[in-house]
Amino acid sequence: METKNKPYIISEGKLDYELGELRGQQILYDFDKMLVYLEAKGQSLFGHGFRLYEEDRDILFKLCNYAIQDKTMCKKLGLDPQKGILLSGPVGCGKTSLMTLMRYLTPHRKPYKMIPARNIVFGFNYLGYKTIEDYGNTQFFCFDDLGVEPMGRHYGKDCNVLGEILISRHDLFLKTKLKTHATTNLNAQELEQLYGNRVRSRMRELFNLIAFEKNSQDKRR
């Protein structure tokens, strides 16, 4: 929880984490202090065994600067602050944990909801196309594990559910700049094979790609 009128000071239990300082109307964040907070918050969410890894520092630097919407640094890093984030990498590298944590860095902004992609398909199988409509609305979402969900099937008709939702989210982005985030184990070629060129081209407009190295360690082991 943020300290009242000071969103750069976040309270966790009895501790206050000062992520930066206020100069005039601008918050100047300190990256190392942000990491201290993120590790502490990660331990409260995922258990005391959680930790951040030095090898992921570059990924964290990009995610943190994007989260605080530092436009100057985002430009240097090749990130568009208006687009969402597509965080890709091998199984177990920490994508879901990091995207979950980033929601807490800026408590003064509306957080996105973390939604497993497979759960959306299960909802479609039961409710049908209403599910696609529900995720094509004006809420903020991060679709977790994009690309490993099964094909949707409702009353005998197959549907690439997430592909249809991404098209709807792209339409919203063009109209309102509403952001969509996602995590995935797949690379660009695999995503195109799964969703087709039409969806893949829209994903380029929807997302900034931030990718872990292919040989990133599995932190679950």
PDB file of C-alpha atoms in Angstrom:
ATOM      1  CA  MET A   1       0.000   0.000   0.000  1.00  0.00           C
ATOM      2  CA  GLU A   2       1.291   3.472  -0.861  1.00  0.00           C
ATOM      3  CA  THR A   3       1.893   6.097   1.810  1.00  0.00           C
ATOM      4  CA  LYS A   4      -0.801   8.755   1.468  1.00  0.00           C
ATOM      5  CA  ASN A   5       0.035  11.282  -1.279  1.00  0.00           C
ATOM      6  CA  LYS A   6       3.480   9.686  -1.711  1.00  0.00           C
ATOM      7  CA  PRO A   7       3.153   6.869  -4.274  1.00  0.00           C
ATOM      8  CA  TYR A   8       6.946   6.412  -4.315  1.00  0.00           C
ATOM      9  CA  ILE A   9       6.800   5.227  -0.681  1.00  0.00           C
ATOM     10  CA  ILE A  10       5.145   1.815  -0.382  1.00  0.00           C
ATOM     11  CA  SER A  11       4.323   0.159   2.929  1.00  0.00           C
ATOM     12  CA  GLU A  12       4.575  -3.599   3.356  1.00  0.00           C
ATOM     13  CA  GLY A  13       3.667  -4.726   6.840  1.00  0.00           C
ATOM     14  CA  LYS A  14       5.610  -2.528   9.263  1.00  0.00           C
ATOM     15  CA  LEU A  15       8.199  -1.459   6.690  1.00  0.00           C
ATOM     16  CA  ASP A  16       8.153   1.512   4.339  1.00  0.00           C
ATOM     17  CA  TYR A  17      10.023   1.193   1.033  1.00  0.00           C
ATOM     18  CA  GLU A  18      11.084   4.512  -0.452  1.00  0.00           C
ATOM     19  CA  LEU A  19      11.542   3.906  -4.176  1.00  0.00           C
ATOM     20  CA  GLY A  20      12.661   7.419  -5.004  1.00  0.00           C
ATOM     21  CA  GLU A  21      12.104  11.044  -4.143  1.00  0.00           C
ATOM     22  CA  LEU A  22       9.858  13.886  -5.202  1.00  0.00           C
ATOM     23  CA  ARG A  23      11.467  16.821  -6.959  1.00  0.00           C
ATOM     24  CA  GLY A  24       8.923  19.434  -7.868  1.00  0.00           C
ATOM     25  CA  GLN A  25       6.104  17.609  -9.638  1.00  0.00           C
ATOM     26  CA  GLN A  26       8.313  14.685 -10.710  1.00  0.00           C
ATOM     27  CA  ILE A  27       9.132  11.417  -8.966  1.00  0.00           C
ATOM     28  CA  LEU A  28      12.766  10.401  -9.433  1.00  0.00           C
ATOM     29  CA  TYR A  29      12.956   6.636  -8.937  1.00  0.00           C
ATOM     30  CA  ASP A  30      16.025   4.724  -7.765  1.00  0.00           C
ATOM     31  CA  PHE A  31      16.355   1.392  -9.615  1.00  0.00           C
ATOM     32  CA  ASP A  32      18.246  -0.404  -6.840  1.00  0.00           C
ATOM     33  CA  LYS A  33      15.650   0.655  -4.272  1.00  0.00           C
ATOM     34  CA  MET A  34      12.938  -0.610  -6.591  1.00  0.00           C
ATOM     35  CA  LEU A  35      14.665  -3.993  -6.703  1.00  0.00           C
ATOM     36  CA  VAL A  36      14.788  -4.155  -2.902  1.00  0.00           C
ATOM     37  CA  TYR A  37      11.049  -3.554  -2.768  1.00  0.00           C
ATOM     38  CA  LEU A  38      10.266  -6.014  -5.569  1.00  0.00           C
ATOM     39  CA  GLU A  39      12.218  -8.789  -3.849  1.00  0.00           C
ATOM     40  CA  ALA A  40      10.463  -8.106  -0.545  1.00  0.00           C
ATOM     41  CA  LYS A  41       7.069  -8.030  -2.242  1.00  0.00           C
ATOM     42  CA  GLY A  42       7.928 -11.219  -4.117  1.00  0.00           C
ATOM     43  CA  GLN A  43       8.732 -12.977  -0.860  1.00  0.00           C
ATOM     44  CA  SER A  44       5.403 -11.888   0.618  1.00  0.00           C
ATOM     45  CA  LEU A  45       3.535 -13.152  -2.461  1.00  0.00           C
ATOM     46  CA  PHE A  46       5.483 -16.275  -3.399  1.00  0.00           C
ATOM     47  CA  GLY A  47       7.286 -17.311  -0.213  1.00  0.00           C
ATOM     48  CA  HIS A  48      10.606 -16.558   1.459  1.00  0.00           C
ATOM     49  CA  GLY A  49      12.488 -18.573  -1.155  1.00  0.00           C
ATOM     50  CA  PHE A  50      11.733 -15.978  -3.808  1.00  0.00           C
ATOM     51  CA  ARG A  51      14.599 -13.798  -4.998  1.00  0.00           C
ATOM     52  CA  LEU A  52      15.618 -11.673  -7.938  1.00  0.00           C
ATOM     53  CA  TYR A  53      18.575 -12.810 -10.024  1.00  0.00           C
ATOM     54  CA  GLU A  54      21.508 -10.704 -11.156  1.00  0.00           C
ATOM     55  CA  GLU A  55      21.302 -12.302 -14.604  1.00  0.00           C
ATOM     56  CA  ASP A  56      17.828 -10.780 -15.003  1.00  0.00           C
ATOM     57  CA  ARG A  57      18.937  -7.241 -14.175  1.00  0.00           C
ATOM     58  CA  ASP A  58      18.597  -5.981 -17.757  1.00  0.00           C
ATOM     59  CA  ILE A  59      15.069  -7.420 -18.013  1.00  0.00           C
ATOM     60  CA  LEU A  60      14.139  -5.853 -14.683  1.00  0.00           C
ATOM     61  CA  PHE A  61      15.599  -2.507 -15.740  1.00  0.00           C
ATOM     62  CA  LYS A  62      13.390  -2.456 -18.824  1.00  0.00           C
ATOM     63  CA  LEU A  63      10.282  -3.559 -16.934  1.00  0.00           C
ATOM     64  CA  CYS A  64      10.813  -1.032 -14.143  1.00  0.00           C
ATOM     65  CA  ASN A  65      11.357   1.899 -16.497  1.00  0.00           C
ATOM     66  CA  TYR A  66       8.303   0.866 -18.459  1.00  0.00           C
ATOM     67  CA  ALA A  67       6.224   0.522 -15.261  1.00  0.00           C
ATOM     68  CA  ILE A  68       7.094   4.032 -14.066  1.00  0.00           C
ATOM     69  CA  GLN A  69       6.624   5.329 -17.635  1.00  0.00           C
ATOM     70  CA  ASP A  70      10.040   6.999 -17.845  1.00  0.00           C
ATOM     71  CA  LYS A  71       9.656   8.166 -21.436  1.00  0.00           C
ATOM     72  CA  THR A  72      13.267   9.252 -21.873  1.00  0.00           C
ATOM     73  CA  MET A  73      14.691   5.947 -20.675  1.00  0.00           C
ATOM     74  CA  CYS A  74      12.043   3.925 -22.537  1.00  0.00           C
ATOM     75  CA  LYS A  75      13.113   5.614 -25.768  1.00  0.00           C
ATOM     76  CA  LYS A  76      16.756   4.672 -25.086  1.00  0.00           C
ATOM     77  CA  LEU A  77      15.673   1.098 -24.395  1.00  0.00           C
ATOM     78  CA  GLY A  78      13.571   0.881 -27.559  1.00  0.00           C
ATOM     79  CA  LEU A  79      10.275   0.706 -25.670  1.00  0.00           C
ATOM     80  CA  ASP A  80       7.072   2.510 -26.577  1.00  0.00           C
ATOM     81  CA  PRO A  81       5.325   3.540 -23.308  1.00  0.00           C
ATOM     82  CA  GLN A  82       1.936   3.499 -25.069  1.00  0.00           C
ATOM     83  CA  LYS A  83       2.173  -0.173 -26.043  1.00  0.00           C
ATOM     84  CA  GLY A  84       1.819  -3.158 -23.729  1.00  0.00           C
ATOM     85  CA  ILE A  85       4.526  -5.665 -22.799  1.00  0.00           C
ATOM     86  CA  LEU A  86       5.009  -9.131 -24.291  1.00  0.00           C
ATOM     87  CA  LEU A  87       7.454 -10.863 -21.952  1.00  0.00           C
ATOM     88  CA  SER A  88       8.872 -13.988 -23.559  1.00  0.00           C
ATOM     89  CA  GLY A  89      11.283 -16.638 -22.380  1.00  0.00           C
ATOM     90  CA  PRO A  90      11.729 -20.328 -21.603  1.00  0.00           C
ATOM     91  CA  VAL A  91       9.667 -22.231 -19.054  1.00  0.00           C
ATOM     92  CA  GLY A  92      10.433 -21.314 -15.441  1.00  0.00           C
ATOM     93  CA  CYS A  93      12.493 -18.180 -16.118  1.00  0.00           C
ATOM     94  CA  GLY A  94      10.179 -16.029 -13.984  1.00  0.00           C
ATOM     95  CA  LYS A  95       7.915 -14.273 -16.505  1.00  0.00           C
ATOM     96  CA  THR A  96       4.683 -14.668 -14.553  1.00  0.00           C
ATOM     97  CA  SER A  97       6.269 -13.660 -11.245  1.00  0.00           C
ATOM     98  CA  LEU A  98       7.793 -10.497 -12.700  1.00  0.00           C
ATOM     99  CA  MET A  99       4.635  -9.392 -14.484  1.00  0.00           C
ATOM    100  CA  THR A 100       2.687 -10.052 -11.286  1.00  0.00           C
ATOM    101  CA  LEU A 101       5.139  -7.960  -9.276  1.00  0.00           C
ATOM    102  CA  MET A 102       5.217  -5.008 -11.674  1.00  0.00           C
ATOM    103  CA  ARG A 103       1.593  -4.226 -10.823  1.00  0.00           C
ATOM    104  CA  TYR A 104       2.683  -3.159  -7.328  1.00  0.00           C
ATOM    105  CA  LEU A 105       5.415  -0.675  -8.328  1.00  0.00           C
ATOM    106  CA  THR A 106       2.988   2.115  -9.153  1.00  0.00           C
ATOM    107  CA  PRO A 107       0.070   1.842  -6.701  1.00  0.00           C
ATOM    108  CA  HIS A 108      -1.293   5.186  -7.904  1.00  0.00           C
ATOM    109  CA  ARG A 109      -2.102   3.627 -11.294  1.00  0.00           C
ATOM    110  CA  LYS A 110      -4.834   1.131 -12.146  1.00  0.00           C
ATOM    111  CA  PRO A 111      -3.358  -2.408 -12.132  1.00  0.00           C
ATOM    112  CA  TYR A 112      -3.920  -4.998 -14.841  1.00  0.00           C
ATOM    113  CA  LYS A 113      -5.419  -8.411 -14.096  1.00  0.00           C
ATOM    114  CA  MET A 114      -3.270 -11.525 -14.556  1.00  0.00           C
ATOM    115  CA  ILE A 115      -5.354 -14.090 -16.479  1.00  0.00           C
ATOM    116  CA  PRO A 116      -4.019 -17.537 -17.511  1.00  0.00           C
ATOM    117  CA  ALA A 117      -4.709 -17.971 -21.229  1.00  0.00           C
ATOM    118  CA  ARG A 118      -5.893 -21.553 -20.720  1.00  0.00           C
ATOM    119  CA  ASN A 119      -8.576 -20.351 -18.261  1.00  0.00           C
ATOM    120  CA  ILE A 120      -9.967 -18.051 -20.941  1.00  0.00           C
ATOM    121  CA  VAL A 121     -10.318 -21.001 -23.318  1.00  0.00           C
ATOM    122  CA  PHE A 122     -12.020 -23.085 -20.626  1.00  0.00           C
ATOM    123  CA  GLY A 123     -14.467 -20.209 -20.167  1.00  0.00           C
ATOM    124  CA  PHE A 124     -15.100 -20.105 -23.912  1.00  0.00           C
ATOM    125  CA  ASN A 125     -15.793 -23.837 -24.021  1.00  0.00           C
ATOM    126  CA  TYR A 126     -18.507 -23.312 -21.416  1.00  0.00           C
ATOM    127  CA  LEU A 127     -19.917 -19.858 -22.277  1.00  0.00           C
ATOM    128  CA  GLY A 128     -19.063 -19.468 -25.956  1.00  0.00           C
ATOM    129  CA  TYR A 129     -18.424 -16.168 -27.699  1.00  0.00           C
ATOM    130  CA  LYS A 130     -19.488 -14.109 -24.695  1.00  0.00           C
ATOM    131  CA  THR A 131     -16.035 -14.915 -23.302  1.00  0.00           C
ATOM    132  CA  ILE A 132     -14.360 -13.187 -26.253  1.00  0.00           C
ATOM    133  CA  GLU A 133     -16.612 -10.172 -25.736  1.00  0.00           C
ATOM    134  CA  ASP A 134     -15.740 -10.077 -22.036  1.00  0.00           C
ATOM    135  CA  TYR A 135     -12.017  -9.827 -22.749  1.00  0.00           C
ATOM    136  CA  GLY A 136     -12.513  -7.319 -25.536  1.00  0.00           C
ATOM    137  CA  ASN A 137     -13.654  -4.721 -23.004  1.00  0.00           C
ATOM    138  CA  THR A 138     -11.958  -1.700 -21.479  1.00  0.00           C
ATOM    139  CA  GLN A 139     -10.199  -3.466 -18.598  1.00  0.00           C
ATOM    140  CA  PHE A 140      -6.441  -3.962 -18.336  1.00  0.00           C
ATOM    141  CA  PHE A 141      -5.246  -7.552 -18.741  1.00  0.00           C
ATOM    142  CA  CYS A 142      -2.040  -9.557 -18.833  1.00  0.00           C
ATOM    143  CA  PHE A 143      -2.633 -12.868 -20.612  1.00  0.00           C
ATOM    144  CA  ASP A 144      -0.333 -15.374 -18.947  1.00  0.00           C
ATOM    145  CA  ASP A 145       1.226 -18.272 -20.897  1.00  0.00           C
ATOM    146  CA  LEU A 146      -0.041 -17.077 -24.251  1.00  0.00           C
ATOM    147  CA  GLY A 147       0.301 -19.743 -26.912  1.00  0.00           C
ATOM    148  CA  VAL A 148       0.127 -22.918 -24.830  1.00  0.00           C
ATOM    149  CA  GLU A 149      -3.652 -22.823 -24.423  1.00  0.00           C
ATOM    150  CA  PRO A 150      -5.717 -25.439 -26.289  1.00  0.00           C
ATOM    151  CA  MET A 151      -8.016 -24.653 -29.189  1.00  0.00           C
ATOM    152  CA  GLY A 152     -11.443 -23.530 -27.997  1.00  0.00           C
ATOM    153  CA  ARG A 153     -14.515 -25.602 -28.856  1.00  0.00           C
ATOM    154  CA  HIS A 154     -18.125 -24.599 -28.243  1.00  0.00           C
ATOM    155  CA  TYR A 155     -21.078 -26.591 -29.550  1.00  0.00           C
ATOM    156  CA  GLY A 156     -18.845 -28.422 -32.020  1.00  0.00           C
ATOM    157  CA  LYS A 157     -17.212 -25.307 -33.463  1.00  0.00           C
ATOM    158  CA  ASP A 158     -13.471 -24.715 -33.054  1.00  0.00           C
ATOM    159  CA  CYS A 159     -12.151 -21.241 -32.292  1.00  0.00           C
ATOM    160  CA  ASN A 160      -8.684 -19.781 -31.791  1.00  0.00           C
ATOM    161  CA  VAL A 161      -9.919 -17.918 -28.745  1.00  0.00           C
ATOM    162  CA  LEU A 162      -6.856 -15.876 -27.829  1.00  0.00           C
ATOM    163  CA  GLY A 163      -6.290 -14.969 -31.460  1.00  0.00           C
ATOM    164  CA  GLU A 164      -9.791 -13.482 -31.629  1.00  0.00           C
ATOM    165  CA  ILE A 165      -9.317 -11.673 -28.327  1.00  0.00           C
ATOM    166  CA  LEU A 166      -6.019 -10.164 -29.497  1.00  0.00           C
ATOM    167  CA  ILE A 167      -7.757  -8.806 -32.582  1.00  0.00           C
ATOM    168  CA  SER A 168     -10.390  -7.207 -30.341  1.00  0.00           C
ATOM    169  CA  ARG A 169      -7.706  -5.805 -28.029  1.00  0.00           C
ATOM    170  CA  HIS A 170      -5.875  -4.379 -31.043  1.00  0.00           C
ATOM    171  CA  ASP A 171      -9.038  -2.577 -32.149  1.00  0.00           C
ATOM    172  CA  LEU A 172      -9.368  -1.112 -28.646  1.00  0.00           C
ATOM    173  CA  PHE A 173      -5.723  -0.059 -28.686  1.00  0.00           C
ATOM    174  CA  LEU A 174      -6.163   1.838 -31.941  1.00  0.00           C
ATOM    175  CA  LYS A 175      -9.246   3.626 -30.588  1.00  0.00           C
ATOM    176  CA  THR A 176      -8.288   4.287 -26.978  1.00  0.00           C
ATOM    177  CA  LYS A 177      -4.622   3.246 -26.502  1.00  0.00           C
ATOM    178  CA  LEU A 178      -5.839   0.633 -24.006  1.00  0.00           C
ATOM    179  CA  LYS A 179      -2.866  -1.554 -23.096  1.00  0.00           C
ATOM    180  CA  THR A 180      -2.669  -5.326 -23.168  1.00  0.00           C
ATOM    181  CA  HIS A 181       0.195  -7.361 -21.686  1.00  0.00           C
ATOM    182  CA  ALA A 182       1.124 -11.026 -22.082  1.00  0.00           C
ATOM    183  CA  THR A 183       3.733 -13.634 -21.219  1.00  0.00           C
ATOM    184  CA  THR A 184       4.718 -16.447 -23.545  1.00  0.00           C
ATOM    185  CA  ASN A 185       7.149 -19.342 -23.929  1.00  0.00           C
ATOM    186  CA  LEU A 186       6.973 -19.056 -27.725  1.00  0.00           C
ATOM    187  CA  ASN A 187       9.121 -17.107 -30.149  1.00  0.00           C
ATOM    188  CA  ALA A 188       7.795 -14.861 -32.924  1.00  0.00           C
ATOM    189  CA  GLN A 189       7.765 -17.614 -35.537  1.00  0.00           C
ATOM    190  CA  GLU A 190       5.888 -20.002 -33.261  1.00  0.00           C
ATOM    191  CA  LEU A 191       3.332 -17.324 -32.402  1.00  0.00           C
ATOM    192  CA  GLU A 192       2.743 -16.650 -36.090  1.00  0.00           C
ATOM    193  CA  GLN A 193       2.278 -20.353 -36.795  1.00  0.00           C
ATOM    194  CA  LEU A 194      -0.251 -20.574 -33.980  1.00  0.00           C
ATOM    195  CA  TYR A 195      -2.255 -17.396 -34.540  1.00  0.00           C
ATOM    196  CA  GLY A 196      -1.549 -16.586 -38.177  1.00  0.00           C
ATOM    197  CA  ASN A 197       0.072 -13.597 -39.847  1.00  0.00           C
ATOM    198  CA  ARG A 198      -2.978 -11.359 -39.352  1.00  0.00           C
ATOM    199  CA  VAL A 199      -2.823 -11.659 -35.563  1.00  0.00           C
ATOM    200  CA  ARG A 200       0.965 -11.571 -35.471  1.00  0.00           C
ATOM    201  CA  SER A 201       1.051  -8.237 -37.332  1.00  0.00           C
ATOM    202  CA  ARG A 202      -1.387  -6.804 -34.783  1.00  0.00           C
ATOM    203  CA  MET A 203       0.757  -8.104 -31.940  1.00  0.00           C
ATOM    204  CA  ARG A 204       3.654  -6.025 -33.256  1.00  0.00           C
ATOM    205  CA  GLU A 205       1.493  -2.940 -32.798  1.00  0.00           C
ATOM    206  CA  LEU A 206       0.111  -4.050 -29.440  1.00  0.00           C
ATOM    207  CA  PHE A 207       3.309  -5.069 -27.673  1.00  0.00           C
ATOM    208  CA  ASN A 208       6.847  -4.146 -26.796  1.00  0.00           C
ATOM    209  CA  LEU A 209       8.820  -7.393 -26.872  1.00  0.00           C
ATOM    210  CA  ILE A 210      11.066  -8.020 -23.871  1.00  0.00           C
ATOM    211  CA  ALA A 211      12.787 -11.395 -24.055  1.00  0.00           C
ATOM    212  CA  PHE A 212      14.796 -13.529 -21.674  1.00  0.00           C
ATOM    213  CA  GLU A 213      17.802 -15.339 -23.102  1.00  0.00           C
ATOM    214  CA  LYS A 214      17.044 -18.809 -24.475  1.00  0.00           C
ATOM    215  CA  ASN A 215      19.387 -20.370 -21.922  1.00  0.00           C
ATOM    216  CA  SER A 216      17.875 -18.578 -18.898  1.00  0.00           C
ATOM    217  CA  GLN A 217      17.799 -20.918 -15.928  1.00  0.00           C
ATOM    218  CA  ASP A 218      14.638 -22.564 -14.671  1.00  0.00           C
ATOM    219  CA  LYS A 219      14.083 -20.892 -11.282  1.00  0.00           C
ATOM    220  CA  ARG A 220      11.536 -23.510 -10.249  1.00  0.00           C
ATOM    221  CA  ARG A 221      14.207 -26.165  -9.797  1.00  0.00           C
TER     222      ARG A 221
END
